[in-house]
Amino acid sequence: MSRRVPLSNIQNHAQSYQLNAAIPAKRPAKSSRDALGPPPAKKAHLDDAFHGPDQKENRHGTPSKLRLVPKTPSRHDGVNSRRDVPPSRIARSKAGAVAAAAAPARRLNEKFDSRIKDRKAAAASSQRTTSTIVIKDKHLQQAVAENNEAIRQWQRHYRRVFPTLTFYFDDSMSEDKRALLRIQLRDLDSTVVDKFSTGKVTHIITARDDIPPELPKDHITAGNGTINPKLLGVGVKLDHRDSALAKLNVYDDHKDILVLARLAKMKIWTTEKIERMISTLHERIDDDIMPSPEKLLPSKLKQLDRTAYRKATDEMRLQDEGLERLLREDKYRFSQSSSKEMYTFKGPYIMVGDASGRYKPFIIREFQTFRQPEDGDWPQFRSNREGRCPFVLDPDTKRSYMREEAEKEAADAKAKLKEKEAARLKAKTSMEPPPRQQSLKAKTSFLKEEPTRSLLERKPLSSIENKVDRDMATAAAATAIKKTEVRLDKLREVQRARQNHLVVAGYEPVASGLNATGPTSAVVSQAISSNTAVAGPKAGTSRDVQRLNRRVFEKTTGGIRQTDTTAALKAVDEEVTVEVKVERKSLKRSRSQTVAKEVKKVPQAGYCENCRDKYDDFEDHIVSKRHMRFASNDDNFTELDALLSTLTRPCK
Amino acid sequence: MPYNGAEVQQLDVSVSDDYIEVIDDINVKGRHGGRRNAQDSASDSDHKSQSDQDGSDCNHNDSTYLSDDQYSEESDGVEDICPEVQEEIDQFMKSFHKLDFHYKIVGKTGEGTFSSVYKAIDLRYDRYINDWDLDERTSEFHSPRSKRQRLHHSKEKRVKYVAIKKIYVTSSPQRIHNELELLKDLSGSKNVVSLITAFRHLDQVIAIMPYFRHVDFRDYFRKLEIPDIQLYMRSLFTALKFVHAKGILHRDIKPTNFLYDCSKGRGVLVDFGLAERESDDGTCSCINSANGFRKESKQNSSALGGYPKNDQRPSKRANRAGTRGFRAPEVLFKCNAQTTKIDVWSAGVILLTFLSKRFPFFNSPDDIDAVIEMATVFGRVRMRVCAALHGATFETAIPTITEKGHSLGRIVEWATARNKDNPLTSQEKAALEFLEATLELDHRKRLSASQALQQPFLTQIDPDVSDDEVETI
């Protein structure tokens, strides 16, 4: 009982509680949320009905960090009377509370979802003047502290409880998720069994949705009558359960493990729920973290305005930080269930995501399929000269070609050569080079055919990098997934160039007699252009050249560094100089002389942390009024100056 | 006259249009939009360092030339500076009026995303207490090996060099404060750069640090014998131990930030621009997980094989500051409870570079490629387990990523073209053992810096080579 005390100190606790108690345990199964709804997280509670405030059911709830619901439930119901109004955090929890007779547990469970957001919501609600509750700061602080204490107690409690639980994962879960959860649960000293046995298992974890097929999909338009609490807020979740129950009743399929579990009075938890539980158990609770409502609200409001739910009352908007998240979740689930919204990989891919499902995957990349994996342009071991990066194709011999060719046209010839070599390589399974003379001949002939082929194609890696960089420059806060999308979009075009190059490069080392094959014969000898290297004393001098390349390419983004490049050219050996010159020439050509030759100061774009602004030209920016205002205001440097004053150089 | 921050602030610097003519070399532009404080974006400090190789295009007047001893050579050095850089230096000196009173810049040794570093003569060296001058303090311990070195010592009395780090004015005072404060806290180790002084004028902050003679990593990384590598690594881990003991993560361990003088067998860790204090408020699942990782379940997992197109979920965020190719797996998996072990990983990558004689070993143009490269080495199973440790899922269908990956020994063999006639030496095998313990995907099992220093690989160094002892201060 003691662990609940702090909760009841929170405003509205009692209120919610009473509300909860007033509501019948079971509601008629009705309009399913279809795919829109979250999984039936709380089915177990429903079945078990009301056990009183301090029954074991409570254990399965999680305390919210702060619960500040308005005291006027009826009003809220009215507010939410539109069925398509998304459940706000408040409405949701309230309705949930209303819906579930297992009152405290119910409510706690609902809060569980919003646990993190609630603090923000609480902060937000403290500002509301329309609310019937006006909470003073210190109250809020106190409430937060108490609430945090409640969470800590909850954590302590569950750390004791988990070792007594036995989990079983049903088939609907992915292997990865099972493995992860198994690890996490074992870390909590719980038992995880691979075999389902009714006597032993206490909890079943499922990823299923349990949506009965006969229910209308478009439940949003299904009703327009008066408010039914369960359609709001918690209804989002409950409906699920309802429908699942309905399913149970209608199709009492005893082969269904969940049905069996139900009969055996086991708890059925969704993966989301168990993940939330685990993450909450591991969460650190700090009393002093209090997001300021000022920071949260404007953006929140803005986002809400954009949604179709703008008609929701201000009250809801202000209060409900979780709304946005909920919408997101729903959207996500919807998109997940709809194959149209799911992108399916067609080629080799890599994806790293968040196991908890709270975040979107942060590493996604797909590559083209090649019959020979070594033709693929993803990073893989490449056989190349000692000293070189093992993941980068060796460009050595390209230069020896260059040397022998008329330097100015060499690059142009390559493009065509690549294609031919590509064809040849595909035909041949071996990596045997053609006679050298032949290739030279080929080159010179292509030279005439396609003299204007852009050299950009020879630098596929750089260009990818460059593109990505540019994207990032324009959107500083670009997320990983966005980047990936950009990349995927560009992949096709770039890949072609890249692959062409790979093939030709793969050919070249052989031709030059530098066929450095190590013991791992499986590794194919290939070279890559971005690493155009110098046969100098230094290994990996290619970085110089890489840098050069980058700068050259930076020109296309506005960063012209004519003099830099010239200077740097001196630093690298002649062959490279030749190559780079050719490249520059070609670049100039391709950019139709937008580069003035003697441009000295080139605008350097960037981001100023002090002005919190992007600038196009560093030098302009740092003398701009705005920046100078910052620079000349010593108040901005108080802390730094204090430190600097301790750093004076001691005199003898 | 003391030359301190307060004084400099009072200097009469006319703020005109040419106030701090920052030459167009400045790379603030940044490959990542310049937003380096954002946790997710930027902070890719590929090109920031105090050392030469990432430096200006005019760095052919390399420290290896300049670090020679004689004053007269300095003028040569100045002449070597290309006009553009000279102009930049002139402007820079002008912006701090009395700077040239104290320092004479003789060259530019580095240019990064966030700062430029110049080599300068400390004109007023003799007026100050120079605790930072390790050469001075330890010169008697040096066993002069060559005439040239002796010459160096004798001349050094006259000419003292410092490195002047000009932090770009677009850096926030907080960021600068962080770096300087960490540097201040980190004084006292022979293997970690110290801060002589720092001052600001308006938004321009300058840090003066000792100058270290060093050799370009690419000049020697293939030449080092195992005992040399041991010395290098011991020096590096000594630095790391010191830094980590203060609860600080360097975050950017890489050869260019570890200025190593092969002749002395001493290295100095520099550039704490990305460093941060270890924090314990991360919430990654790796914190509470016990050690008992079971064997990963079979790989035939029901992988998603796709992703939602319009994913509205937020992005997972974690500090990823560091350099490509040197990021630890937990950084790539967006662990938000990163520890000092990330530096150990990076050090392990350096060792791998030595042993495989490949630099860089990981190319990793971006984090995605980095994960692929890492997976190519370690295999799917281990990557999945590691991902799970940090609450991430890992799935791939890239054919060249195998289930089990390759052993590091195999990779080194392959990279150095070994065969039956030319097998790995026992020394190399010992090194590989150490390497395995530093390139451990699970940071909890990875050696700490102080543990690393206990390993035979770092304690049993062939005495012939280790006469220049690396001291732990």
JSON list of N, CA and C in Angstrom, two decimals, chain A residues 328 341 343 345 349 351 353 355 365 378 384 387-388 487 520 547 550-551 563-564 600 605 609 619 627 641 647-650 652, chain B residues 4 22 24-25 29 47 57 84 87 122 129 172 175 197 200 203 305-307 309 312 357-358 366 391 393 395-397 400 414:
[
{"chain": "A", "resi": 328, "resn": "ARG", "atom": "N", "xyz": [1.58, 9.78, -33.76]},
{"chain": "A", "resi": 328, "resn": "ARG", "atom": "CA", "xyz": [2.71, 9.20, -34.47]},
{"chain": "A", "resi": 328, "resn": "ARG", "atom": "C", "xyz": [2.66, 7.69, -34.39]},
{"chain": "A", "resi": 341, "resn": "GLU", "atom": "N", "xyz": [2.50, 1.23, -47.37]},
{"chain": "A", "resi": 341, "resn": "GLU", "atom": "CA", "xyz": [3.34, 2.23, -46.73]},
{"chain": "A", "resi": 341, "resn": "GLU", "atom": "C", "xyz": [4.70, 1.67, -46.34]},
{"chain": "A", "resi": 343, "resn": "TYR", "atom": "N", "xyz": [8.23, 0.12, -47.20]},
{"chain": "A", "resi": 343, "resn": "TYR", "atom": "CA", "xyz": [9.19, -0.08, -48.28]},
{"chain": "A", "resi": 343, "resn": "TYR", "atom": "C", "xyz": [9.87, -1.44, -48.05]},
{"chain": "A", "resi": 345, "resn": "PHE", "atom": "N", "xyz": [12.87, -3.98, -49.05]},
{"chain": "A", "resi": 345, "resn": "PHE", "atom": "CA", "xyz": [14.17, -3.98, -49.71]},
{"chain": "A", "resi": 345, "resn": "PHE", "atom": "C", "xyz": [14.17, -4.95, -50.88]},
{"chain": "A", "resi": 349, "resn": "TYR", "atom": "N", "xyz": [20.79, -5.12, -48.18]},
{"chain": "A", "resi": 349, "resn": "TYR", "atom": "CA", "xyz": [20.52, -3.93, -47.39]},
{"chain": "A", "resi": 349, "resn": "TYR", "atom": "C", "xyz": [21.12, -4.11, -46.01]},
{"chain": "A", "resi": 351, "resn": "MET", "atom": "N", "xyz": [20.08, -2.59, -42.08]},
{"chain": "A", "resi": 351, "resn": "MET", "atom": "CA", "xyz": [19.15, -1.77, -41.32]},
{"chain": "A", "resi": 351, "resn": "MET", "atom": "C", "xyz": [19.43, -1.95, -39.84]},
{"chain": "A", "resi": 353, "resn": "GLY", "atom": "N", "xyz": [17.89, -0.61, -36.30]},
{"chain": "A", "resi": 353, "resn": "GLY", "atom": "CA", "xyz": [16.77, 0.11, -35.73]},
{"chain": "A", "resi": 353, "resn": "GLY", "atom": "C", "xyz": [16.77, 0.06, -34.23]},
{"chain": "A", "resi": 355, "resn": "ALA", "atom": "N", "xyz": [15.25, -1.27, -30.93]},
{"chain": "A", "resi": 355, "resn": "ALA", "atom": "CA", "xyz": [14.52, -2.48, -30.54]},
{"chain": "A", "resi": 355, "resn": "ALA", "atom": "C", "xyz": [13.23, -2.15, -29.80]},
{"chain": "A", "resi": 365, "resn": "ARG", "atom": "N", "xyz": [20.16, 1.32, -45.49]},
{"chain": "A", "resi": 365, "resn": "ARG", "atom": "CA", "xyz": [20.73, 1.53, -46.81]},
{"chain": "A", "resi": 365, "resn": "ARG", "atom": "C", "xyz": [20.55, 0.27, -47.63]},
{"chain": "A", "resi": 378, "resn": "TRP", "atom": "N", "xyz": [28.91, -1.76, -51.88]},
{"chain": "A", "resi": 378, "resn": "TRP", "atom": "CA", "xyz": [28.96, -1.53, -50.44]},
{"chain": "A", "resi": 378, "resn": "TRP", "atom": "C", "xyz": [30.39, -1.81, -49.97]},
{"chain": "A", "resi": 384, "resn": "ASN", "atom": "N", "xyz": [44.05, -4.97, -52.22]},
{"chain": "A", "resi": 384, "resn": "ASN", "atom": "CA", "xyz": [44.83, -3.89, -52.81]},
{"chain": "A", "resi": 384, "resn": "ASN", "atom": "C", "xyz": [46.18, -3.79, -52.14]},
{"chain": "A", "resi": 387, "resn": "GLY", "atom": "N", "xyz": [49.17, -0.96, -47.23]},
{"chain": "A", "resi": 387, "resn": "GLY", "atom": "CA", "xyz": [49.12, 0.44, -46.85]},
{"chain": "A", "resi": 387, "resn": "GLY", "atom": "C", "xyz": [47.78, 1.08, -47.13]},
{"chain": "A", "resi": 388, "resn": "ARG", "atom": "N", "xyz": [47.06, 0.50, -48.03]},
{"chain": "A", "resi": 388, "resn": "ARG", "atom": "CA", "xyz": [45.78, 1.10, -48.42]},
{"chain": "A", "resi": 388, "resn": "ARG", "atom": "C", "xyz": [44.66, 0.59, -47.54]},
{"chain": "A", "resi": 487, "resn": "ARG", "atom": "N", "xyz": [19.83, 9.41, -50.01]},
{"chain": "A", "resi": 487, "resn": "ARG", "atom": "CA", "xyz": [20.81, 8.55, -50.63]},
{"chain": "A", "resi": 487, "resn": "ARG", "atom": "C", "xyz": [20.15, 7.51, -51.50]},
{"chain": "A", "resi": 520, "resn": "THR", "atom": "N", "xyz": [43.77, -14.49, -49.23]},
{"chain": "A", "resi": 520, "resn": "THR", "atom": "CA", "xyz": [42.33, -14.58, -49.37]},
{"chain": "A", "resi": 520, "resn": "THR", "atom": "C", "xyz": [41.95, -14.37, -50.82]},
{"chain": "A", "resi": 547, "resn": "ARG", "atom": "N", "xyz": [41.35, 14.84, -50.13]},
{"chain": "A", "resi": 547, "resn": "ARG", "atom": "CA", "xyz": [41.00, 16.19, -49.70]},
{"chain": "A", "resi": 547, "resn": "ARG", "atom": "C", "xyz": [40.91, 17.10, -50.92]},
{"chain": "A", "resi": 550, "resn": "ARG", "atom": "N", "xyz": [37.80, 16.58, -52.59]},
{"chain": "A", "resi": 550, "resn": "ARG", "atom": "CA", "xyz": [36.69, 17.19, -51.91]},
{"chain": "A", "resi": 550, "resn": "ARG", "atom": "C", "xyz": [36.63, 18.66, -52.21]},
{"chain": "A", "resi": 551, "resn": "ARG", "atom": "N", "xyz": [37.77, 19.25, -52.17]},
{"chain": "A", "resi": 551, "resn": "ARG", "atom": "CA", "xyz": [37.75, 20.70, -52.38]},
{"chain": "A", "resi": 551, "resn": "ARG", "atom": "C", "xyz": [37.33, 21.03, -53.80]},
{"chain": "A", "resi": 563, "resn": "THR", "atom": "N", "xyz": [43.06, 28.86, -55.32]},
{"chain": "A", "resi": 563, "resn": "THR", "atom": "CA", "xyz": [44.44, 28.96, -54.90]},
{"chain": "A", "resi": 563, "resn": "THR", "atom": "C", "xyz": [44.84, 27.79, -54.02]},
{"chain": "A", "resi": 564, "resn": "ASP", "atom": "N", "xyz": [43.91, 27.39, -53.23]},
{"chain": "A", "resi": 564, "resn": "ASP", "atom": "CA", "xyz": [44.18, 26.23, -52.40]},
{"chain": "A", "resi": 564, "resn": "ASP", "atom": "C", "xyz": [44.60, 25.05, -53.24]},
{"chain": "A", "resi": 600, "resn": "LYS", "atom": "N", "xyz": [39.61, 35.05, -55.19]},
{"chain": "A", "resi": 600, "resn": "LYS", "atom": "CA", "xyz": [40.49, 34.83, -54.06]},
{"chain": "A", "resi": 600, "resn": "LYS", "atom": "C", "xyz": [39.73, 34.43, -52.82]},
{"chain": "A", "resi": 605, "resn": "ALA", "atom": "N", "xyz": [30.49, 28.84, -46.39]},
{"chain": "A", "resi": 605, "resn": "ALA", "atom": "CA", "xyz": [29.23, 28.72, -45.67]},
{"chain": "A", "resi": 605, "resn": "ALA", "atom": "C", "xyz": [29.44, 27.88, -44.42]},
{"chain": "A", "resi": 609, "resn": "GLU", "atom": "N", "xyz": [27.47, 29.07, -34.10]},
{"chain": "A", "resi": 609, "resn": "GLU", "atom": "CA", "xyz": [26.81, 28.64, -32.88]},
{"chain": "A", "resi": 609, "resn": "GLU", "atom": "C", "xyz": [26.34, 29.83, -32.05]},
{"chain": "A", "resi": 619, "resn": "GLU", "atom": "N", "xyz": [33.25, 35.20, -43.67]},
{"chain": "A", "resi": 619, "resn": "GLU", "atom": "CA", "xyz": [33.83, 36.51, -43.40]},
{"chain": "A", "resi": 619, "resn": "GLU", "atom": "C", "xyz": [32.79, 37.60, -43.30]},
{"chain": "A", "resi": 627, "resn": "HIS", "atom": "N", "xyz": [26.52, 39.34, -35.49]},
{"chain": "A", "resi": 627, "resn": "HIS", "atom": "CA", "xyz": [27.61, 38.61, -34.87]},
{"chain": "A", "resi": 627, "resn": "HIS", "atom": "C", "xyz": [28.46, 39.54, -34.00]},
{"chain": "A", "resi": 641, "resn": "ASP", "atom": "N", "xyz": [35.46, 34.01, -19.51]},
{"chain": "A", "resi": 641, "resn": "ASP", "atom": "CA", "xyz": [36.46, 34.93, -18.97]},
{"chain": "A", "resi": 641, "resn": "ASP", "atom": "C", "xyz": [36.92, 34.50, -17.58]},
{"chain": "A", "resi": 647, "resn": "LEU", "atom": "N", "xyz": [43.89, 31.14, -16.24]},
{"chain": "A", "resi": 647, "resn": "LEU", "atom": "CA", "xyz": [44.84, 30.52, -17.17]},
{"chain": "A", "resi": 647, "resn": "LEU", "atom": "C", "xyz": [45.97, 31.46, -17.56]},
{"chain": "A", "resi": 648, "resn": "THR", "atom": "N", "xyz": [46.18, 32.45, -16.77]},
{"chain": "A", "resi": 648, "resn": "THR", "atom": "CA", "xyz": [47.26, 33.38, -17.12]},
{"chain": "A", "resi": 648, "resn": "THR", "atom": "C", "xyz": [48.61, 32.68, -16.96]},
{"chain": "A", "resi": 649, "resn": "ARG", "atom": "N", "xyz": [49.52, 33.18, -17.69]},
{"chain": "A", "resi": 649, "resn": "ARG", "atom": "CA", "xyz": [50.82, 32.53, -17.69]},
{"chain": "A", "resi": 649, "resn": "ARG", "atom": "C", "xyz": [51.64, 33.06, -16.52]},
{"chain": "A", "resi": 650, "resn": "PRO", "atom": "N", "xyz": [52.13, 32.18, -15.71]},
{"chain": "A", "resi": 650, "resn": "PRO", "atom": "CA", "xyz": [52.85, 32.65, -14.52]},
{"chain": "A", "resi": 650, "resn": "PRO", "atom": "C", "xyz": [54.21, 33.24, -14.88]},
{"chain": "A", "resi": 652, "resn": "LYS", "atom": "N", "xyz": [57.99, 34.62, -13.98]},
{"chain": "A", "resi": 652, "resn": "LYS", "atom": "CA", "xyz": [59.07, 34.18, -13.10]},
{"chain": "A", "resi": 652, "resn": "LYS", "atom": "C", "xyz": [59.20, 35.12, -11.92]},
{"chain": "B", "resi": 4, "resn": "ASN", "atom": "N", "xyz": [48.26, 38.08, -20.19]},
{"chain": "B", "resi": 4, "resn": "ASN", "atom": "CA", "xyz": [47.14, 37.21, -19.83]},
{"chain": "B", "resi": 4, "resn": "ASN", "atom": "C", "xyz": [45.86, 37.66, -20.50]},
{"chain": "B", "resi": 22, "resn": "VAL", "atom": "N", "xyz": [39.97, 36.28, -41.64]},
{"chain": "B", "resi": 22, "resn": "VAL", "atom": "CA", "xyz": [40.11, 34.84, -41.66]},
{"chain": "B", "resi": 22, "resn": "VAL", "atom": "C", "xyz": [40.18, 34.42, -43.11]},
{"chain": "B", "resi": 24, "resn": "ASP", "atom": "N", "xyz": [40.37, 32.23, -46.46]},
{"chain": "B", "resi": 24, "resn": "ASP", "atom": "CA", "xyz": [39.35, 31.33, -46.97]},
{"chain": "B", "resi": 24, "resn": "ASP", "atom": "C", "xyz": [39.70, 29.87, -46.75]},
{"chain": "B", "resi": 25, "resn": "ASP", "atom": "N", "xyz": [40.81, 29.68, -46.12]},
{"chain": "B", "resi": 25, "resn": "ASP", "atom": "CA", "xyz": [41.14, 28.29, -45.79]},
{"chain": "B", "resi": 25, "resn": "ASP", "atom": "C", "xyz": [40.19, 27.73, -44.77]},
{"chain": "B", "resi": 29, "resn": "LYS", "atom": "N", "xyz": [32.91, 25.79, -42.83]},
{"chain": "B", "resi": 29, "resn": "LYS", "atom": "CA", "xyz": [31.82, 25.31, -43.64]},
{"chain": "B", "resi": 29, "resn": "LYS", "atom": "C", "xyz": [31.38, 23.92, -43.19]},
{"chain": "B", "resi": 47, "resn": "HIS", "atom": "N", "xyz": [38.96, 16.49, -40.02]},
{"chain": "B", "resi": 47, "resn": "HIS", "atom": "CA", "xyz": [40.09, 17.32, -40.43]},
{"chain": "B", "resi": 47, "resn": "HIS", "atom": "C", "xyz": [40.52, 18.27, -39.35]},
{"chain": "B", "resi": 57, "resn": "ASP", "atom": "N", "xyz": [46.88, 23.50, -47.08]},
{"chain": "B", "resi": 57, "resn": "ASP", "atom": "CA", "xyz": [47.45, 22.99, -48.30]},
{"chain": "B", "resi": 57, "resn": "ASP", "atom": "C", "xyz": [48.90, 23.38, -48.42]},
{"chain": "B", "resi": 84, "resn": "GLU", "atom": "N", "xyz": [49.68, 32.89, -49.34]},
{"chain": "B", "resi": 84, "resn": "GLU", "atom": "CA", "xyz": [48.32, 32.94, -48.83]},
{"chain": "B", "resi": 84, "resn": "GLU", "atom": "C", "xyz": [48.28, 32.75, -47.32]},
{"chain": "B", "resi": 87, "resn": "GLU", "atom": "N", "xyz": [49.75, 35.61, -45.50]},
{"chain": "B", "resi": 87, "resn": "GLU", "atom": "CA", "xyz": [48.81, 36.72, -45.40]},
{"chain": "B", "resi": 87, "resn": "GLU", "atom": "C", "xyz": [47.84, 36.48, -44.25]},
{"chain": "B", "resi": 122, "resn": "ASP", "atom": "N", "xyz": [58.16, 31.13, -29.12]},
{"chain": "B", "resi": 122, "resn": "ASP", "atom": "CA", "xyz": [57.75, 31.76, -27.87]},
{"chain": "B", "resi": 122, "resn": "ASP", "atom": "C", "xyz": [58.80, 32.80, -27.51]},
{"chain": "B", "resi": 129, "resn": "ILE", "atom": "N", "xyz": [57.38, 31.13, -15.92]},
{"chain": "B", "resi": 129, "resn": "ILE", "atom": "CA", "xyz": [57.60, 29.80, -15.34]},
{"chain": "B", "resi": 129, "resn": "ILE", "atom": "C", "xyz": [56.99, 28.80, -16.31]},
{"chain": "B", "resi": 172, "resn": "SER", "atom": "N", "xyz": [30.82, 28.50, -29.99]},
{"chain": "B", "resi": 172, "resn": "SER", "atom": "CA", "xyz": [30.16, 29.14, -28.86]},
{"chain": "B", "resi": 172, "resn": "SER", "atom": "C", "xyz": [31.12, 29.22, -27.68]},
{"chain": "B", "resi": 175, "resn": "ARG", "atom": "N", "xyz": [31.33, 26.04, -25.77]},
{"chain": "B", "resi": 175, "resn": "ARG", "atom": "CA", "xyz": [32.16, 24.98, -26.35]},
{"chain": "B", "resi": 175, "resn": "ARG", "atom": "C", "xyz": [33.64, 25.26, -26.06]},
{"chain": "B", "resi": 197, "resn": "THR", "atom": "N", "xyz": [48.54, 28.98, -21.85]},
{"chain": "B", "resi": 197, "resn": "THR", "atom": "CA", "xyz": [47.63, 30.07, -21.49]},
{"chain": "B", "resi": 197, "resn": "THR", "atom": "C", "xyz": [46.60, 30.21, -22.59]},
{"chain": "B", "resi": 200, "resn": "ARG", "atom": "N", "xyz": [41.28, 35.89, -24.90]},
{"chain": "B", "resi": 200, "resn": "ARG", "atom": "CA", "xyz": [40.31, 36.20, -25.95]},
{"chain": "B", "resi": 200, "resn": "ARG", "atom": "C", "xyz": [40.30, 37.68, -26.24]},
{"chain": "B", "resi": 203, "resn": "ASP", "atom": "N", "xyz": [35.30, 37.90, -29.85]},
{"chain": "B", "resi": 203, "resn": "ASP", "atom": "CA", "xyz": [34.90, 36.51, -29.96]},
{"chain": "B", "resi": 203, "resn": "ASP", "atom": "C", "xyz": [36.06, 35.59, -30.30]},
{"chain": "B", "resi": 305, "resn": "GLY", "atom": "N", "xyz": [12.92, -6.75, -43.32]},
{"chain": "B", "resi": 305, "resn": "GLY", "atom": "CA", "xyz": [13.16, -6.67, -44.75]},
{"chain": "B", "resi": 305, "resn": "GLY", "atom": "C", "xyz": [12.61, -5.41, -45.38]},
{"chain": "B", "resi": 306, "resn": "GLY", "atom": "N", "xyz": [12.33, -4.47, -44.57]},
{"chain": "B", "resi": 306, "resn": "GLY", "atom": "CA", "xyz": [11.80, -3.21, -45.10]},
{"chain": "B", "resi": 306, "resn": "GLY", "atom": "C", "xyz": [11.60, -2.23, -43.97]},
{"chain": "B", "resi": 307, "resn": "TYR", "atom": "N", "xyz": [11.07, -1.11, -44.30]},
{"chain": "B", "resi": 307, "resn": "TYR", "atom": "CA", "xyz": [10.86, -0.11, -43.26]},
{"chain": "B", "resi": 307, "resn": "TYR", "atom": "C", "xyz": [9.66, 0.75, -43.66]},
{"chain": "B", "resi": 309, "resn": "LYS", "atom": "N", "xyz": [7.54, 3.74, -44.75]},
{"chain": "B", "resi": 309, "resn": "LYS", "atom": "CA", "xyz": [7.99, 4.85, -45.60]},
{"chain": "B", "resi": 309, "resn": "LYS", "atom": "C", "xyz": [7.89, 6.19, -44.89]},
{"chain": "B", "resi": 312, "resn": "GLN", "atom": "N", "xyz": [6.99, 8.37, -38.67]},
{"chain": "B", "resi": 312, "resn": "GLN", "atom": "CA", "xyz": [6.87, 9.62, -37.93]},
{"chain": "B", "resi": 312, "resn": "GLN", "atom": "C", "xyz": [7.55, 9.55, -36.58]},
{"chain": "B", "resi": 357, "resn": "LYS", "atom": "N", "xyz": [48.96, -2.87, -41.36]},
{"chain": "B", "resi": 357, "resn": "LYS", "atom": "CA", "xyz": [49.66, -1.94, -42.24]},
{"chain": "B", "resi": 357, "resn": "LYS", "atom": "C", "xyz": [48.71, -1.31, -43.25]},
{"chain": "B", "resi": 358, "resn": "ARG", "atom": "N", "xyz": [47.57, -0.99, -42.78]},
{"chain": "B", "resi": 358, "resn": "ARG", "atom": "CA", "xyz": [46.58, -0.32, -43.61]},
{"chain": "B", "resi": 358, "resn": "ARG", "atom": "C", "xyz": [46.11, 0.94, -42.91]},
{"chain": "B", "resi": 366, "resn": "ASP", "atom": "N", "xyz": [30.58, 7.24, -44.04]},
{"chain": "B", "resi": 366, "resn": "ASP", "atom": "CA", "xyz": [29.54, 7.68, -43.10]},
{"chain": "B", "resi": 366, "resn": "ASP", "atom": "C", "xyz": [29.27, 6.54, -42.12]},
{"chain": "B", "resi": 391, "resn": "GLY", "atom": "N", "xyz": [20.14, -1.89, -27.19]},
{"chain": "B", "resi": 391, "resn": "GLY", "atom": "CA", "xyz": [18.74, -1.71, -27.52]},
{"chain": "B", "resi": 391, "resn": "GLY", "atom": "C", "xyz": [18.48, -1.45, -28.98]},
{"chain": "B", "resi": 393, "resn": "THR", "atom": "N", "xyz": [18.35, -3.10, -33.07]},
{"chain": "B", "resi": 393, "resn": "THR", "atom": "CA", "xyz": [18.25, -4.29, -33.89]},
{"chain": "B", "resi": 393, "resn": "THR", "atom": "C", "xyz": [19.20, -4.16, -35.06]},
{"chain": "B", "resi": 395, "resn": "GLU", "atom": "N", "xyz": [19.96, -5.90, -38.77]},
{"chain": "B", "resi": 395, "resn": "GLU", "atom": "CA", "xyz": [19.68, -6.90, -39.79]},
{"chain": "B", "resi": 395, "resn": "GLU", "atom": "C", "xyz": [20.31, -6.48, -41.10]},
{"chain": "B", "resi": 396, "resn": "THR", "atom": "N", "xyz": [20.79, -7.45, -41.81]},
{"chain": "B", "resi": 396, "resn": "THR", "atom": "CA", "xyz": [21.42, -7.13, -43.08]},
{"chain": "B", "resi": 396, "resn": "THR", "atom": "C", "xyz": [21.30, -8.30, -44.03]},
{"chain": "B", "resi": 397, "resn": "ALA", "atom": "N", "xyz": [21.30, -7.98, -45.28]},
{"chain": "B", "resi": 397, "resn": "ALA", "atom": "CA", "xyz": [21.29, -9.02, -46.31]},
{"chain": "B", "resi": 397, "resn": "ALA", "atom": "C", "xyz": [22.43, -8.77, -47.27]},
{"chain": "B", "resi": 400, "resn": "THR", "atom": "N", "xyz": [28.41, -10.03, -48.46]},
{"chain": "B", "resi": 400, "resn": "THR", "atom": "CA", "xyz": [29.80, -10.11, -48.02]},
{"chain": "B", "resi": 400, "resn": "THR", "atom": "C", "xyz": [29.93, -10.02, -46.51]},
{"chain": "B", "resi": 414, "resn": "TRP", "atom": "N", "xyz": [45.79, -11.53, -43.90]},
{"chain": "B", "resi": 414, "resn": "TRP", "atom": "CA", "xyz": [45.40, -11.21, -45.25]},
{"chain": "B", "resi": 414, "resn": "TRP", "atom": "C", "xyz": [45.94, -9.82, -45.67]}
]
